Short mmCIF file of N, CA and C in Angstrom, two decimals:
data_model
loop_
_atom_site.label_atom_id
_atom_site.label_comp_id
_atom_site.label_asym_id
_atom_site.label_seq_id
_atom_site.Cartn_x
_atom_site.Cartn_y
_atom_site.Cartn_z
N ARG A 132 -24.89 3.15 -7.60
CA ARG A 132 -22.93 3.86 -8.17
C ARG A 132 -21.86 1.91 -7.24
N ARG A 133 -21.57 1.50 -7.32
CA ARG A 133 -20.23 0.95 -6.14
C ARG A 133 -20.13 1.51 -5.39
N SER A 134 -19.70 1.87 -4.27
CA SER A 134 -19.23 2.13 -2.50
C SER A 134 -18.56 2.40 -2.72
N SER A 135 -17.04 1.74 -4.19
CA SER A 135 -16.04 2.70 -4.03
C SER A 135 -15.94 3.73 -5.03
N ASP A 136 -16.95 3.53 -5.89
CA ASP A 136 -17.32 4.54 -6.40
C ASP A 136 -17.27 6.31 -5.02
N LEU A 137 -18.27 5.23 -5.02
CA LEU A 137 -18.60 7.00 -4.03
C LEU A 137 -17.75 7.61 -3.69
N GLY A 138 -16.39 6.45 -2.25
CA GLY A 138 -16.16 6.98 -1.86
C GLY A 138 -14.64 7.01 -2.57
N ASP A 139 -14.47 7.22 -3.90
CA ASP A 139 -13.58 7.60 -4.69
C ASP A 139 -13.59 8.66 -4.83
N GLN A 140 -16.10 9.55 -5.36
CA GLN A 140 -16.00 11.05 -5.04
C GLN A 140 -15.68 11.34 -3.97
N MET A 141 -15.31 10.90 -2.39
CA MET A 141 -15.96 11.76 -1.55
C MET A 141 -14.42 12.26 -1.13
N PHE A 142 -13.44 10.90 -1.78
CA PHE A 142 -11.51 11.10 -1.76
C PHE A 142 -11.33 12.34 -2.94
N GLY A 143 -11.97 12.65 -3.89
CA GLY A 143 -12.06 13.43 -4.99
C GLY A 143 -12.16 14.55 -4.23
N GLU A 144 -13.37 14.45 -3.30
CA GLU A 144 -13.95 16.47 -3.23
C GLU A 144 -12.83 17.20 -1.48
N LEU A 145 -12.32 15.61 -0.94
CA LEU A 145 -11.25 16.30 -0.12
C LEU A 145 -10.47 17.00 -0.34
N PHE A 146 -9.66 16.39 -1.77
CA PHE A 146 -8.69 16.24 -2.24
C PHE A 146 -8.17 17.50 -3.13
N ASP A 147 -9.36 17.76 -3.63
CA ASP A 147 -9.46 18.62 -4.13
C ASP A 147 -9.84 20.73 -4.04
N ARG A 148 -10.05 19.82 -1.86
CA ARG A 148 -10.04 21.05 -1.02
C ARG A 148 -8.87 21.68 -0.49
N LEU A 149 -7.29 20.38 -0.40
CA LEU A 149 -6.56 21.25 0.16
C LEU A 149 -5.71 22.20 -0.99
N SER A 150 -4.68 22.60 -0.76
CA SER A 150 -3.74 23.39 -0.91
C SER A 150 -2.57 22.13 -2.43
N ALA A 151 -2.14 22.94 -2.93
CA ALA A 151 -0.68 22.44 -2.99
C ALA A 151 0.15 22.18 -2.17
N GLY A 152 0.34 23.04 -1.24
CA GLY A 152 1.27 22.83 -0.28
C GLY A 152 0.90 20.69 0.70
N ALA A 153 -0.94 21.01 0.93
CA ALA A 153 -0.95 19.60 1.81
C ALA A 153 -1.37 18.31 0.43
N ARG A 154 -1.61 19.14 -0.17
CA ARG A 154 -1.61 17.98 -1.21
C ARG A 154 0.02 17.35 -1.67
N ASN A 155 1.11 17.90 -1.94
CA ASN A 155 2.04 17.11 -2.47
C ASN A 155 2.56 16.50 -0.62
N LEU A 156 2.05 17.36 0.06
CA LEU A 156 2.71 16.60 1.24
C LEU A 156 1.77 14.93 1.82
N LEU A 157 0.66 14.77 1.24
CA LEU A 157 -0.51 13.94 1.63
C LEU A 157 0.43 12.22 0.11
N VAL A 158 0.40 12.94 -0.95
CA VAL A 158 1.24 12.29 -1.72
C VAL A 158 2.70 11.12 -1.07
N ARG A 159 3.39 12.34 -0.33
CA ARG A 159 4.91 11.79 -0.07
C ARG A 159 4.49 10.79 0.78
N ALA A 160 3.63 11.04 2.61
CA ALA A 160 2.73 10.69 3.03
C ALA A 160 2.56 9.02 2.66
N SER A 161 1.40 9.80 1.45
CA SER A 161 0.37 8.21 1.84
C SER A 161 1.76 7.27 1.27
N VAL A 162 3.19 6.75 1.01
CA VAL A 162 3.90 5.65 0.24
C VAL A 162 4.32 4.76 0.47
N PHE A 163 4.02 5.63 2.49
CA PHE A 163 5.29 4.45 4.17
C PHE A 163 3.93 3.52 4.41
N ARG A 164 4.83 2.79 4.32
CA ARG A 164 3.39 2.07 5.07
C ARG A 164 3.43 1.60 6.88
N LEU A 165 4.40 2.73 7.71
CA LEU A 165 5.17 2.98 9.12
C LEU A 165 4.65 3.97 9.11
N PRO A 166 4.18 4.55 9.93
CA PRO A 166 3.45 5.23 10.70
C PRO A 166 5.66 6.85 10.48
N VAL A 167 5.24 8.23 10.17
CA VAL A 167 6.57 8.56 10.28
C VAL A 167 6.52 10.12 11.09
N ALA A 168 7.94 10.29 11.15
CA ALA A 168 8.17 11.65 11.73
C ALA A 168 8.34 13.25 10.74
N PRO A 169 7.27 14.32 11.46
CA PRO A 169 6.26 15.53 10.38
C PRO A 169 8.06 15.60 9.39
N ASP A 170 9.58 15.69 10.23
CA ASP A 170 10.32 15.66 9.02
C ASP A 170 10.62 14.99 7.76
N VAL A 171 10.69 13.70 8.49
CA VAL A 171 10.88 12.51 7.15
C VAL A 171 9.99 12.70 5.61
N VAL A 172 9.26 13.96 5.61
CA VAL A 172 7.66 13.96 4.57
C VAL A 172 8.47 15.64 4.22
N ALA A 173 9.62 16.65 4.86
CA ALA A 173 8.93 17.65 4.41
C ALA A 173 7.72 18.64 4.74
N ALA A 174 7.09 18.26 5.74
CA ALA A 174 5.83 18.62 6.90
C ALA A 174 5.67 19.54 7.07
N ARG A 175 4.89 21.18 7.04
CA ARG A 175 4.85 22.19 7.63
C ARG A 175 3.59 21.81 7.93
N PRO A 176 3.49 23.05 9.51
CA PRO A 176 2.51 22.36 10.42
C PRO A 176 0.62 22.59 10.12
N GLY A 177 0.32 24.23 8.95
CA GLY A 177 0.54 24.85 7.91
C GLY A 177 -0.66 23.47 7.35
N GLN A 178 0.17 22.82 7.43
CA GLN A 178 -0.56 21.45 5.39
C GLN A 178 -0.56 20.36 6.16
N ILE A 179 -0.04 20.20 7.89
CA ILE A 179 -0.78 18.90 8.83
C ILE A 179 -1.50 18.63 8.79
N ALA A 180 -1.99 19.80 9.84
CA ALA A 180 -2.99 20.76 9.68
C ALA A 180 -4.49 20.28 8.58
N GLU A 181 -4.29 21.22 7.81
CA GLU A 181 -5.00 21.06 6.49
C GLU A 181 -5.11 19.10 5.88
N CYS A 182 -4.49 18.95 5.55
CA CYS A 182 -5.01 17.06 5.73
C CYS A 182 -5.24 16.40 6.25
N GLN A 183 -4.75 16.61 8.04
CA GLN A 183 -5.55 16.81 9.45
C GLN A 183 -6.15 16.18 8.68
N ALA A 184 -7.77 17.77 9.22
CA ALA A 184 -8.74 18.94 9.37
C ALA A 184 -9.94 17.92 7.48
N ALA A 185 -9.02 17.13 7.20
CA ALA A 185 -9.98 16.29 5.93
C ALA A 185 -10.32 15.15 5.85
N GLY A 186 -10.12 14.87 7.33
CA GLY A 186 -9.77 13.35 7.39
C GLY A 186 -9.16 12.21 6.40
N LEU A 187 -7.68 13.21 5.98
CA LEU A 187 -6.82 11.91 5.23
C LEU A 187 -5.64 12.21 5.57
N LEU A 188 -5.62 12.46 7.56
CA LEU A 188 -3.70 12.45 7.20
C LEU A 188 -4.52 12.78 9.12
N ALA A 189 -3.68 11.09 9.37
CA ALA A 189 -3.47 10.95 11.32
C ALA A 189 -2.56 11.14 11.17
N VAL A 190 -2.40 11.73 12.94
CA VAL A 190 -1.18 12.12 13.21
C VAL A 190 -1.35 11.71 15.22
N GLY A 191 -0.09 11.03 14.65
CA GLY A 191 -0.69 9.86 16.23
C GLY A 191 0.06 10.51 17.41
N SER A 192 0.14 10.55 19.00
CA SER A 192 -0.10 10.87 20.07
C SER A 192 1.51 11.14 19.58
N GLY A 193 2.70 10.80 18.76
CA GLY A 193 4.19 11.22 19.22
C GLY A 193 4.58 11.80 17.88
N HIS A 194 2.89 13.07 17.65
CA HIS A 194 2.81 13.48 16.34
C HIS A 194 4.17 12.72 14.80
N GLU A 195 3.77 11.40 14.99
CA GLU A 195 3.71 10.91 13.85
C GLU A 195 2.71 11.38 12.52
N LEU A 196 3.13 10.49 11.38
CA LEU A 196 1.44 10.89 10.33
C LEU A 196 1.86 9.66 10.16
N SER A 197 0.66 8.92 9.20
CA SER A 197 0.66 7.67 8.02
C SER A 197 -0.98 8.79 7.66
N VAL A 198 -0.80 7.82 6.97
CA VAL A 198 -2.17 8.07 5.63
C VAL A 198 -2.83 6.42 5.90
N HIS A 199 -3.97 6.31 5.69
CA HIS A 199 -4.90 4.71 5.95
C HIS A 199 -5.03 4.73 4.84
N ARG A 200 -3.85 3.72 4.82
CA ARG A 200 -4.77 2.75 3.10
C ARG A 200 -5.25 2.48 2.25
N TRP A 201 -5.97 2.46 2.81
CA TRP A 201 -7.93 3.15 1.12
C TRP A 201 -7.03 4.62 1.10
N THR A 202 -7.02 5.06 1.78
CA THR A 202 -7.41 6.66 0.94
C THR A 202 -6.01 6.83 0.24
N ALA A 203 -4.56 6.26 0.91
CA ALA A 203 -3.43 6.17 0.08
C ALA A 203 -4.28 5.55 -1.34
N ASP A 204 -4.70 4.21 -1.14
CA ASP A 204 -5.09 3.77 -2.75
C ASP A 204 -5.93 4.69 -3.51
N ALA A 205 -6.57 4.99 -2.78
CA ALA A 205 -8.21 6.21 -3.38
C ALA A 205 -6.53 7.06 -4.42
N LEU A 206 -5.89 7.67 -3.38
CA LEU A 206 -5.35 9.07 -4.53
C LEU A 206 -3.93 8.27 -5.29
N HIS A 207 -3.85 7.07 -4.68
CA HIS A 207 -2.68 7.13 -6.29
C HIS A 207 -3.82 6.12 -7.24
N ARG A 208 -4.99 6.41 -7.37
CA ARG A 208 -5.52 5.77 -8.36
C ARG A 208 -5.59 6.90 -9.00
N ARG A 209 -5.96 8.29 -8.26
CA ARG A 209 -6.04 9.84 -9.07
C ARG A 209 -5.09 10.13 -9.43
N LEU A 210 -4.17 9.68 -8.75
CA LEU A 210 -2.87 10.30 -9.42
C LEU A 210 -1.88 9.32 -11.01
N ALA A 211 -2.94 8.31 -10.87
CA ALA A 211 -2.91 7.33 -11.74
C ALA A 211 -3.29 7.80 -13.58
N GLU A 212 -4.63 7.77 -13.06
CA GLU A 212 -5.70 8.29 -14.17
C GLU A 212 -6.07 9.64 -14.78
N ALA A 213 -5.38 10.63 -13.69
CA ALA A 213 -4.23 12.56 -13.65
C ALA A 213 -3.21 12.22 -14.68
N GLY A 214 -2.69 10.38 -15.25
CA GLY A 214 -1.00 10.64 -15.67
C GLY A 214 0.08 10.98 -14.95
N LEU A 215 -0.51 11.42 -13.54
CA LEU A 215 0.32 12.05 -12.84
C LEU A 215 0.87 10.17 -11.44
N GLY A 216 1.06 9.25 -12.10
CA GLY A 216 1.91 8.04 -11.54
C GLY A 216 3.19 9.03 -11.23
N VAL A 217 4.57 9.83 -11.27
CA VAL A 217 5.50 10.04 -11.81
C VAL A 217 5.24 10.59 -10.39
N GLN A 218 4.58 11.19 -9.84
CA GLN A 218 4.63 11.85 -8.23
C GLN A 218 4.60 10.41 -7.25
N VAL A 219 3.85 9.73 -7.20
CA VAL A 219 3.88 8.49 -6.27
C VAL A 219 4.63 7.60 -6.09
N LEU A 220 5.26 8.11 -7.18
CA LEU A 220 7.00 6.99 -7.27
C LEU A 220 8.20 7.63 -6.84
N ALA A 221 7.91 9.71 -7.08
CA ALA A 221 9.01 10.19 -6.84
C ALA A 221 8.94 9.71 -5.10
N ALA A 222 7.67 9.34 -4.80
CA ALA A 222 7.52 9.81 -2.70
C ALA A 222 7.92 7.88 -2.25
N HIS A 223 7.71 7.57 -3.74
CA HIS A 223 9.04 6.16 -2.42
C HIS A 223 10.37 5.96 -3.55
N ARG A 224 10.23 6.89 -4.31
CA ARG A 224 12.20 6.83 -4.48
C ARG A 224 13.20 8.11 -2.86
N GLN A 225 12.58 8.44 -2.47
CA GLN A 225 12.06 9.29 -1.53
C GLN A 225 11.93 8.43 0.25
N ALA A 226 11.18 7.80 0.14
CA ALA A 226 10.95 6.98 0.85
C ALA A 226 12.19 5.49 0.74
N ALA A 227 12.47 5.21 -0.77
CA ALA A 227 13.56 4.09 0.01
C ALA A 227 14.53 4.29 0.84
N GLY A 228 15.32 5.87 -0.78
CA GLY A 228 16.55 6.90 1.02
C GLY A 228 16.23 6.58 1.98
N TYR A 229 15.37 6.95 2.79
CA TYR A 229 15.20 7.35 4.20
C TYR A 229 15.10 5.58 4.98
N TRP A 230 14.63 5.12 3.89
CA TRP A 230 14.24 3.68 4.53
C TRP A 230 16.21 3.49 4.68
N ARG A 231 16.80 3.74 4.11
CA ARG A 231 18.27 3.20 3.70
C ARG A 231 19.35 3.61 4.19
N THR A 232 19.09 4.74 4.72
CA THR A 232 20.25 5.97 5.91
C THR A 232 19.34 5.01 7.46
N ARG A 233 18.48 4.84 7.30
CA ARG A 233 18.24 4.01 8.20
C ARG A 233 18.54 3.20 8.71
N ALA A 234 18.29 1.80 8.03
CA ALA A 234 19.03 0.81 7.65
C ALA A 234 20.04 0.76 8.34
N ALA A 235 21.26 1.87 7.85
CA ALA A 235 22.82 1.99 8.27
C ALA A 235 23.10 2.27 9.58
N THR A 236 21.94 2.93 9.86
CA THR A 236 22.51 3.61 10.74
C THR A 236 21.69 2.79 12.41
N ALA A 237 20.41 2.03 12.40
CA ALA A 237 20.02 2.50 13.31
C ALA A 237 19.76 0.80 14.09
N PRO A 238 20.16 0.57 15.12
CA PRO A 238 20.01 -0.84 15.25
C PRO A 238 18.81 -2.30 14.88
N ALA A 239 17.43 -0.77 14.86
CA ALA A 239 16.99 -1.92 13.96
C ALA A 239 16.82 -1.89 12.07
N GLY A 240 17.61 -1.82 11.84
CA GLY A 240 17.81 -1.77 10.61
C GLY A 240 16.99 -3.40 9.83
N GLN A 241 17.34 -3.57 10.14
CA GLN A 241 16.52 -5.21 9.81
C GLN A 241 14.76 -4.85 9.16
N ARG A 242 13.83 -4.32 9.85
CA ARG A 242 13.10 -3.17 9.32
C ARG A 242 13.06 -2.09 8.22
N ALA A 243 14.38 -1.32 8.83
CA ALA A 243 14.61 -0.53 7.20
C ALA A 243 14.28 -1.60 6.76
N ASP A 244 15.09 -1.96 6.86
CA ASP A 244 15.98 -2.68 5.05
C ASP A 244 15.17 -3.28 4.85
N LEU A 245 13.83 -3.96 5.19
CA LEU A 245 13.09 -4.60 4.52
C LEU A 245 11.87 -3.26 4.32
N GLU A 246 12.12 -2.38 4.19
CA GLU A 246 11.16 -1.03 4.50
C GLU A 246 10.89 -0.05 3.00
N ALA A 247 12.93 -0.58 2.92
CA ALA A 247 13.85 0.27 1.74
C ALA A 247 13.60 -0.26 0.26
N ARG A 248 13.70 -1.68 0.69
CA ARG A 248 13.79 -3.19 -0.60
C ARG A 248 12.21 -2.47 -1.51
N TYR A 249 10.52 -2.70 -0.06
CA TYR A 249 9.93 -2.77 -0.75
C TYR A 249 10.16 -1.66 -1.55
N HIS A 250 10.02 -0.07 -1.41
CA HIS A 250 9.60 0.71 -1.53
C HIS A 250 11.17 0.83 -2.96
N GLN A 251 12.02 0.54 -2.94
CA GLN A 251 13.03 0.57 -4.36
C GLN A 251 12.70 -0.53 -5.13
N GLY A 252 12.18 -1.76 -4.25
CA GLY A 252 11.06 -2.59 -5.21
C GLY A 252 10.17 -1.87 -6.49
N TYR A 253 8.82 -0.96 -5.75
CA TYR A 253 8.00 -0.48 -6.28
C TYR A 253 8.73 0.71 -6.81
N THR A 254 9.21 0.90 -7.19
CA THR A 254 10.43 1.48 -7.57
C THR A 254 11.04 1.21 -9.11
N THR A 255 11.75 0.28 -9.16
CA THR A 255 12.20 -0.62 -9.77
C THR A 255 10.79 -1.65 -10.44
N GLU A 256 9.39 -1.89 -10.39
CA GLU A 256 8.49 -2.42 -11.13
C GLU A 256 8.27 -1.82 -12.30
N ALA A 257 7.80 -0.48 -11.29
CA ALA A 257 7.29 0.48 -12.84
C ALA A 257 8.47 1.14 -13.68
N GLY A 258 9.40 1.15 -13.73
CA GLY A 258 10.45 1.27 -14.31
C GLY A 258 10.17 2.37 -15.32
N PRO A 259 11.04 2.93 -15.89
CA PRO A 259 10.72 4.03 -16.91
C PRO A 259 9.96 4.14 -18.17
N ALA A 260 10.13 2.60 -18.90
CA ALA A 260 9.08 3.40 -20.03
C ALA A 260 7.42 2.86 -19.41
N GLU A 261 7.97 2.82 -18.25
CA GLU A 261 6.27 3.22 -17.55
C GLU A 261 5.74 3.34 -16.24
N PRO A 262 5.90 4.56 -16.37
CA PRO A 262 6.39 5.61 -15.09
C PRO A 262 4.85 5.22 -14.30
N ALA A 263 3.66 5.42 -14.89
CA ALA A 263 2.36 5.77 -13.93
C ALA A 263 1.87 4.04 -14.15
N ALA A 264 2.48 2.93 -14.49
CA ALA A 264 1.71 2.06 -14.54
C ALA A 264 1.43 0.81 -13.29
N ARG A 265 1.77 0.68 -12.42
CA ARG A 265 2.83 0.66 -11.23
C ARG A 265 2.51 1.11 -9.97
N LEU A 266 0.94 1.18 -9.94
CA LEU A 266 0.83 1.76 -8.35
C LEU A 266 0.20 1.52 -7.36
N GLU A 267 0.41 0.29 -7.98
CA GLU A 267 -0.84 -0.65 -6.04
C GLU A 267 0.36 -1.98 -5.77
N PRO A 268 0.66 -1.87 -4.38
CA PRO A 268 1.62 -2.99 -3.75
C PRO A 268 1.60 -4.44 -4.90
N ARG A 269 3.27 -3.89 -4.16
CA ARG A 269 3.73 -5.88 -4.50
C ARG A 269 2.40 -6.20 -3.32
N PRO A 270 1.66 -7.34 -3.91
CA PRO A 270 1.40 -8.48 -1.64
C PRO A 270 2.95 -8.29 -1.08
N ALA A 271 2.55 -8.55 0.40
CA ALA A 271 3.38 -8.48 1.05
C ALA A 271 3.70 -10.57 1.34
N ALA A 272 5.13 -11.41 2.41
CA ALA A 272 5.74 -12.53 1.61
C ALA A 272 4.26 -12.60 2.90
N SER A 273 3.78 -12.52 3.83
CA SER A 273 2.71 -13.35 4.53
C SER A 273 1.60 -13.45 3.66
N THR A 274 1.86 -12.40 2.78
CA THR A 274 -0.10 -12.81 2.19
C THR A 274 -0.03 -13.91 0.55
N VAL A 275 1.59 -13.77 0.12
CA VAL A 275 1.53 -15.02 -1.46
C VAL A 275 2.07 -15.62 -0.27
N ARG A 276 2.27 -16.10 1.20
CA ARG A 276 2.29 -17.20 1.32
C ARG A 276 1.43 -18.33 1.67
N ARG A 277 0.34 -17.10 2.59
CA ARG A 277 -0.75 -17.89 3.06
C ARG A 277 -1.54 -18.23 1.68
N ARG A 278 -1.99 -17.70 0.92
CA ARG A 278 -2.34 -17.78 -1.12
C ARG A 278 -1.61 -19.16 -1.45
N VAL A 279 -0.31 -19.38 -0.85
CA VAL A 279 0.49 -20.74 -1.23
C VAL A 279 -0.47 -21.33 -0.41
N ILE A 280 -0.39 -21.79 1.31
CA ILE A 280 -0.80 -22.01 2.36
C ILE A 280 -2.57 -22.87 1.99
N ARG A 281 -3.21 -21.88 1.23
CA ARG A 281 -4.76 -22.57 0.87
C ARG A 281 -4.65 -23.27 -0.30
N LEU A 282 -3.56 -23.10 -1.10
CA LEU A 282 -4.01 -23.69 -2.60
C LEU A 282 -2.63 -25.13 -2.12
N GLY A 283 -2.50 -25.61 -1.23
CA GLY A 283 -1.55 -26.14 -1.66
C GLY A 283 -3.39 -27.12 -1.00
N VAL A 284 -3.64 -26.78 0.37
CA VAL A 284 -4.82 -27.43 0.53
C VAL A 284 -5.87 -27.35 -0.32
N ALA A 285 -5.66 -26.94 -0.72
CA ALA A 285 -7.10 -26.87 -2.04
C ALA A 285 -6.86 -27.95 -2.56
N GLY A 286 -5.52 -28.02 -2.98
CA GLY A 286 -5.35 -29.34 -3.53
C GLY A 286 -5.12 -30.76 -3.60
N ALA A 287 -4.99 -30.43 -1.97
CA ALA A 287 -5.13 -31.47 -1.21
C ALA A 287 -6.46 -32.15 -1.28
N PHE A 288 -7.30 -31.42 -0.54
CA PHE A 288 -8.72 -31.21 -0.57
C PHE A 288 -9.37 -32.34 -2.19
N VAL A 289 -9.15 -31.87 -2.84
CA VAL A 289 -9.39 -32.25 -4.72
C VAL A 289 -8.94 -32.57 -4.89
N ALA A 290 -7.81 -33.77 -4.62
CA ALA A 290 -6.94 -34.54 -4.81
C ALA A 290 -8.02 -36.24 -3.93
N LEU A 291 -7.63 -35.77 -2.31
CA LEU A 291 -8.53 -36.97 -2.15
C LEU A 291 -10.16 -36.70 -2.11
N SER A 292 -10.70 -36.04 -2.36
CA SER A 292 -12.87 -35.83 -3.33
C SER A 292 -12.81 -37.21 -4.43
N ALA A 293 -11.08 -36.74 -5.14
CA ALA A 293 -10.82 -38.09 -5.96
C ALA A 293 -11.12 -39.35 -5.78
N VAL A 294 -10.11 -38.98 -4.69
CA VAL A 294 -10.09 -40.35 -4.22
C VAL A 294 -11.19 -41.10 -3.63
N VAL A 295 -12.13 -40.63 -2.59
CA VAL A 295 -12.90 -40.72 -2.48
C VAL A 295 -13.47 -41.36 -3.27
N ALA A 296 -13.75 -40.30 -4.62
CA ALA A 296 -14.70 -40.71 -5.78
C ALA A 296 -14.53 -42.23 -6.42
N VAL A 297 -13.85 -42.25 -6.41
CA VAL A 297 -13.21 -43.37 -7.23
C VAL A 297 -13.43 -44.67 -6.24
N GLU A 298 -13.07 -44.42 -5.31
CA GLU A 298 -13.77 -45.76 -4.86
C GLU A 298 -15.28 -46.32 -4.25
N ALA A 299 -15.37 -45.21 -4.03
CA ALA A 299 -17.61 -45.23 -4.71
C ALA A 299 -18.08 -45.74 -5.83
N ALA A 300 -17.38 -44.88 -7.16
CA ALA A 300 -17.25 -45.18 -7.41
C ALA A 300 -17.54 -47.16 -8.00
N HIS A 301 -16.01 -48.27 -7.68
CA HIS A 301 -15.63 -48.84 -7.27
C HIS A 301 -16.88 -50.05 -5.98
N GLY A 302 -16.99 -48.87 -5.36
CA GLY A 302 -17.80 -49.97 -4.51
C GLY A 302 -17.23 -50.81 -3.72
N VAL A 303 -15.47 -49.39 -3.48
CA VAL A 303 -15.38 -50.32 -1.64
C VAL A 303 -15.63 -48.89 -0.76
N PRO A 304 -15.93 -49.83 0.37
CA PRO A 304 -16.16 -48.51 1.14
C PRO A 304 -15.10 -47.99 2.12
N VAL A 305 -15.32 -46.60 1.86
CA VAL A 305 -14.96 -45.02 3.09
C VAL A 305 -16.00 -44.93 3.88
N PRO A 306 -14.67 -44.96 4.58
CA PRO A 306 -14.66 -45.21 6.17
C PRO A 306 -15.00 -43.62 6.35
N HIS A 307 -16.14 -43.25 7.88
CA HIS A 307 -16.04 -41.79 7.49
C HIS A 307 -15.42 -40.98 8.90
#
């Protein structure tokens, strides 16, 4: 078996042991890319303790909650396979609302606005016709930028290699 299959199986076993309330908390917290306060995801102490004991939820020094990206991805895949991707969409909608409110009231509104747009974009891309289809987040702008740069460098290398090959084929000395 592939390690990702074993990881998904292990995640499934841990997730299946959670109560319904703890599962719902994990879904709500899993869409956030940044740690959030427990009240943001309507977390109850017992649910937090249950998810934390299973190793599926981290609690920071300021009591903020976060879900590791691997765990969130495994959860989102599992829900999609079970036809429950609408739960992830609902969590993204709630997260977008939270960040829109923060963007309007917080001095650091730029980051909050970015997060609101991320969550809103996620729900818009999934669309009403395919609620469970889009469960992987879009790559960040920095990831896209790096890919474009890599393609540009690779293209320049190919072009330079072609020039050197043509010159070598015609007997033109190429300095090293």
